[in-house]
Amino acid sequence: MQVHGSVPVLSIIIPVYNEQETLLILLQRVAAVQLDKEILVINDGSTDATREILEAFESKPGFTVINHEHNYGKGHAIRTALAMARGDFVVIQDADLEYDPQDLVKMVRLLSARSTQVVYGSRRLNADNKKHSGLCYFLGGVLVTYVSRWLYGLKITDEATCYKMFDTNLLKSLHLSCERFEFCPEVTAKLAKRKIHIAEVPISYFPRSKKEGKKIGWRDAVEAVWTLFKFKVRN
């Protein structure tokens, strides 16, 4: 655990690829969250105006901006930022507006209680979340969740959630190898194999469609299932 006095510091990792329509609003919302935090933004080779938007944040206190010259993938971007993370806890934040950064407060509160080292924000536990990005996305998330429960005996309700918060030292110790969207199943599998308890809290969800810029697809659900199986048999 990092030493920052009695108040924990949260490292918020934001991988970005071509999110010029939502990035500025998202960064403003993250900055407004009343937590001690550092914000690590990784521009993963964007070809739109993302880089220009981020230039205004390069000198702002609390922000660190990293530019990849090529698009390597979300998992690679997360690993780049994780190596630089100095907070007690770390969480992944997408650069769209599907998740409400204010939900991070209750996740930090639960981790601070020291009853768990990992908290997932569950969209399924919030009855107010009535919408989803599309039937294929919904079914893909359900499939990955149930495969993770079946293979590893987990009791989680939303494996595919973006909001996953960890003790930073624990996450760094997992030696991640993910390149794209397989970050989620890789980290879930490795935690399960270590018998690490995953707590959940209900979070808000405001889904966007493929037309609105959603990048994950059905192939990523297949890759997620394969990743869960792969790490089940791997030492």
Coordinates of C-alpha atoms in Angstrom, one line a residue:
M1 CA 0.0 0.0 0.0
Q2 CA 1.2 3.5 -0.9
V3 CA 1.6 5.9 2.0
H4 CA -0.5 9.0 1.7
G5 CA -1.6 9.6 5.2
S6 CA -5.1 8.6 6.3
V7 CA -6.9 9.6 3.1
P8 CA -6.4 7.2 0.2
V9 CA -5.4 8.4 -3.2
L10 CA -7.2 7.1 -6.3
S11 CA -5.4 6.6 -9.6
I12 CA -7.9 7.0 -12.4
I13 CA -6.7 5.5 -15.7
I14 CA -8.5 6.8 -18.8
P15 CA -7.5 5.1 -22.0
V16 CA -8.7 7.2 -25.0
Y17 CA -9.0 6.4 -28.7
N18 CA -10.9 8.8 -31.0
E19 CA -13.3 10.2 -28.3
Q20 CA -13.3 13.9 -29.3
E21 CA -17.1 14.1 -28.9
T22 CA -17.1 13.1 -25.2
L23 CA -13.6 13.5 -23.9
L24 CA -13.7 17.1 -22.6
I25 CA -17.0 16.6 -20.7
L26 CA -15.7 13.3 -19.3
L27 CA -12.5 14.9 -18.0
Q28 CA -14.4 17.7 -16.4
R29 CA -16.7 15.2 -14.7
V30 CA -13.8 13.2 -13.4
A31 CA -12.0 16.3 -12.2
A32 CA -15.1 17.3 -10.2
V33 CA -15.2 14.1 -8.1
Q34 CA -14.4 14.9 -4.5
L35 CA -11.6 12.5 -4.0
D36 CA -7.9 12.7 -3.6
K37 CA -6.8 11.5 -7.0
E38 CA -4.4 11.5 -9.9
I39 CA -5.8 11.2 -13.4
L40 CA -3.7 9.3 -16.0
V41 CA -5.0 9.8 -19.5
I42 CA -3.5 7.6 -22.3
N43 CA -4.1 8.8 -25.8
D44 CA -3.8 5.5 -27.7
G45 CA -2.9 6.8 -31.2
S46 CA -6.1 8.8 -31.8
T47 CA -6.5 10.2 -35.3
D48 CA -9.2 12.8 -34.4
A49 CA -8.9 15.9 -32.3
T50 CA -8.3 13.9 -29.1
R51 CA -4.6 15.0 -28.9
E52 CA -5.5 18.7 -29.3
I53 CA -8.1 18.5 -26.6
L54 CA -5.6 16.8 -24.2
E55 CA -3.0 19.5 -24.7
A56 CA -5.0 21.8 -22.4
F57 CA -4.7 19.2 -19.6
E58 CA -1.0 18.5 -19.9
S59 CA 0.0 21.2 -17.5
K60 CA -3.1 20.9 -15.2
P61 CA -2.4 19.8 -11.6
G62 CA -3.5 16.2 -11.0
F63 CA -3.4 15.2 -14.7
T64 CA -0.8 13.1 -16.5
V65 CA -1.2 12.8 -20.3
I66 CA 0.6 10.0 -22.2
N67 CA 0.5 9.8 -25.9
H68 CA 1.0 6.6 -27.8
E69 CA 2.0 7.3 -31.4
H70 CA 0.2 4.1 -32.5
N71 CA -3.1 2.5 -31.6
Y72 CA -2.0 -0.5 -29.5
G73 CA -5.4 -1.3 -27.8
K74 CA -7.2 -0.6 -24.5
G75 CA -5.3 -3.2 -22.5
H76 CA -1.9 -2.0 -23.6
A77 CA -2.9 1.6 -22.7
I78 CA -4.0 0.5 -19.3
R79 CA -0.7 -1.3 -18.7
T80 CA 1.2 1.8 -19.8
A81 CA -0.6 3.9 -17.2
L82 CA -0.6 1.3 -14.5
A83 CA 3.2 1.3 -14.4
M84 CA 3.0 5.1 -13.6
A85 CA 0.2 4.8 -11.0
R86 CA 1.1 6.1 -7.5
G87 CA -2.3 6.0 -5.8
D88 CA -3.4 3.5 -3.1
F89 CA -6.2 2.4 -5.3
V90 CA -6.6 2.3 -9.1
V91 CA -9.7 2.3 -11.3
I92 CA -10.4 2.2 -15.1
Q93 CA -12.5 5.0 -16.6
D94 CA -13.7 4.9 -20.2
A95 CA -13.5 8.2 -22.1
D96 CA -17.2 8.2 -23.1
L97 CA -20.1 9.1 -20.9
E98 CA -21.6 5.7 -20.1
Y99 CA -20.5 5.7 -16.5
D100 CA -20.9 8.4 -13.8
P101 CA -17.6 9.2 -12.1
Q102 CA -19.5 10.2 -8.9
D103 CA -20.0 6.4 -8.4
L104 CA -16.3 6.2 -7.7
V105 CA -16.8 7.7 -4.3
K106 CA -18.7 4.8 -2.9
M107 CA -16.3 2.3 -4.5
V108 CA -13.4 4.1 -2.7
R109 CA -15.3 4.1 0.5
L110 CA -15.8 0.3 0.4
L111 CA -12.1 -0.3 -0.4
S112 CA -11.1 2.1 2.4
A113 CA -13.0 -0.1 4.9
R114 CA -10.3 -2.8 4.2
S115 CA -12.9 -5.5 3.9
T116 CA -11.9 -6.2 0.3
Q117 CA -9.1 -5.4 -2.2
V118 CA -11.3 -5.3 -5.3
V119 CA -14.6 -3.6 -6.0
Y120 CA -16.6 -4.0 -9.3
G121 CA -19.3 -1.4 -10.1
S122 CA -22.3 -3.5 -11.2
R123 CA -24.8 -2.2 -13.7
R124 CA -27.1 -5.1 -13.0
L125 CA -27.5 -4.3 -9.3
N126 CA -29.0 -0.9 -10.1
A127 CA -32.7 -1.3 -11.0
D128 CA -32.8 2.2 -12.5
N129 CA -30.6 1.0 -15.4
K130 CA -33.3 0.2 -17.9
K131 CA -31.4 0.6 -21.2
H132 CA -28.5 -1.2 -22.9
S133 CA -26.4 -0.5 -26.0
G134 CA -28.2 -3.2 -28.0
L135 CA -29.3 -6.8 -27.6
C136 CA -25.9 -8.2 -28.8
Y137 CA -24.1 -6.1 -26.2
F138 CA -26.4 -7.1 -23.4
L139 CA -26.2 -10.8 -24.3
G140 CA -22.5 -10.6 -24.6
G141 CA -22.1 -9.2 -21.1
V142 CA -24.5 -11.8 -19.7
L143 CA -22.5 -14.6 -21.4
V144 CA -19.1 -13.4 -20.1
T145 CA -20.5 -13.0 -16.6
Y146 CA -22.0 -16.5 -16.5
V147 CA -18.9 -18.1 -18.0
S148 CA -16.8 -16.4 -15.3
R149 CA -19.2 -17.6 -12.6
W150 CA -19.2 -21.2 -14.0
L151 CA -15.5 -21.5 -14.5
Y152 CA -14.3 -19.8 -11.3
G153 CA -17.2 -20.1 -8.9
L154 CA -17.6 -16.4 -8.7
K155 CA -20.8 -14.7 -7.5
I156 CA -20.4 -11.5 -9.4
T157 CA -23.3 -10.0 -11.5
D158 CA -21.4 -7.9 -14.0
E159 CA -18.0 -9.2 -15.1
A160 CA -17.9 -6.8 -18.2
T161 CA -18.3 -3.6 -16.3
C162 CA -15.7 -0.9 -17.0
Y163 CA -15.7 0.2 -13.3
K164 CA -13.2 -2.1 -11.7
M165 CA -11.3 -0.7 -8.7
F166 CA -8.3 -2.4 -7.1
D167 CA -5.7 -2.1 -4.4
T168 CA -2.9 -0.8 -6.7
N169 CA -0.2 -3.1 -5.4
L170 CA -2.5 -6.1 -6.0
L171 CA -3.3 -5.1 -9.6
K172 CA 0.4 -4.6 -10.4
S173 CA 1.2 -8.0 -9.0
L174 CA -1.0 -9.7 -11.5
H175 CA 1.5 -9.2 -14.3
L176 CA -1.1 -8.4 -17.0
S177 CA -0.5 -9.2 -20.6
C178 CA -3.7 -7.8 -22.2
E179 CA -3.5 -5.7 -25.4
R180 CA -7.1 -5.0 -26.3
F181 CA -10.5 -5.4 -24.5
E182 CA -9.4 -8.7 -22.8
F183 CA -8.2 -6.7 -19.8
C184 CA -11.5 -7.4 -18.0
P185 CA -11.5 -11.2 -18.3
E186 CA -7.8 -11.5 -17.7
V187 CA -7.9 -9.6 -14.4
T188 CA -11.1 -11.4 -13.3
A189 CA -9.5 -14.8 -14.0
K190 CA -6.3 -14.0 -12.2
L191 CA -8.1 -12.6 -9.2
A192 CA -10.3 -15.7 -9.0
K193 CA -7.3 -18.0 -9.2
R194 CA -5.8 -16.2 -6.3
K195 CA -9.1 -16.6 -4.4
I196 CA -9.4 -12.8 -4.1
H197 CA -12.9 -11.7 -3.1
I198 CA -14.6 -9.3 -5.6
A199 CA -17.1 -7.0 -3.9
E200 CA -19.8 -5.3 -6.0
V201 CA -21.7 -2.0 -5.6
P202 CA -24.6 -0.8 -7.8
I203 CA -23.6 2.0 -10.3
S204 CA -25.4 4.1 -12.9
Y205 CA -25.2 3.3 -16.6
F206 CA -26.0 5.5 -19.7
P207 CA -25.2 3.2 -22.7
R208 CA -24.3 4.4 -26.1
S209 CA -24.8 2.6 -29.4
K210 CA -22.4 1.6 -32.1
K211 CA -23.5 4.6 -34.2
E212 CA -22.7 6.8 -31.2
G213 CA -19.1 5.5 -31.1
K214 CA -19.2 2.3 -29.0
K215 CA -16.1 0.3 -30.1
I216 CA -16.5 -3.1 -28.5
G217 CA -18.1 -5.8 -30.7
W218 CA -19.2 -9.4 -30.7
R219 CA -15.7 -10.5 -31.5
D220 CA -14.6 -9.1 -28.2
A221 CA -17.1 -11.1 -26.3
V222 CA -15.7 -14.2 -28.0
E223 CA -12.2 -13.1 -27.1
A224 CA -13.3 -12.5 -23.5
V225 CA -14.8 -16.1 -23.2
W226 CA -11.6 -17.5 -24.7
T227 CA -9.5 -15.5 -22.2
L228 CA -11.4 -16.9 -19.3
F229 CA -10.9 -20.4 -20.5
K230 CA -7.2 -19.8 -21.3
F231 CA -6.3 -18.6 -17.8
K232 CA -8.4 -21.3 -16.2
V233 CA -5.9 -23.9 -17.5
R234 CA -2.8 -21.8 -17.5
N235 CA -0.5 -22.0 -14.4

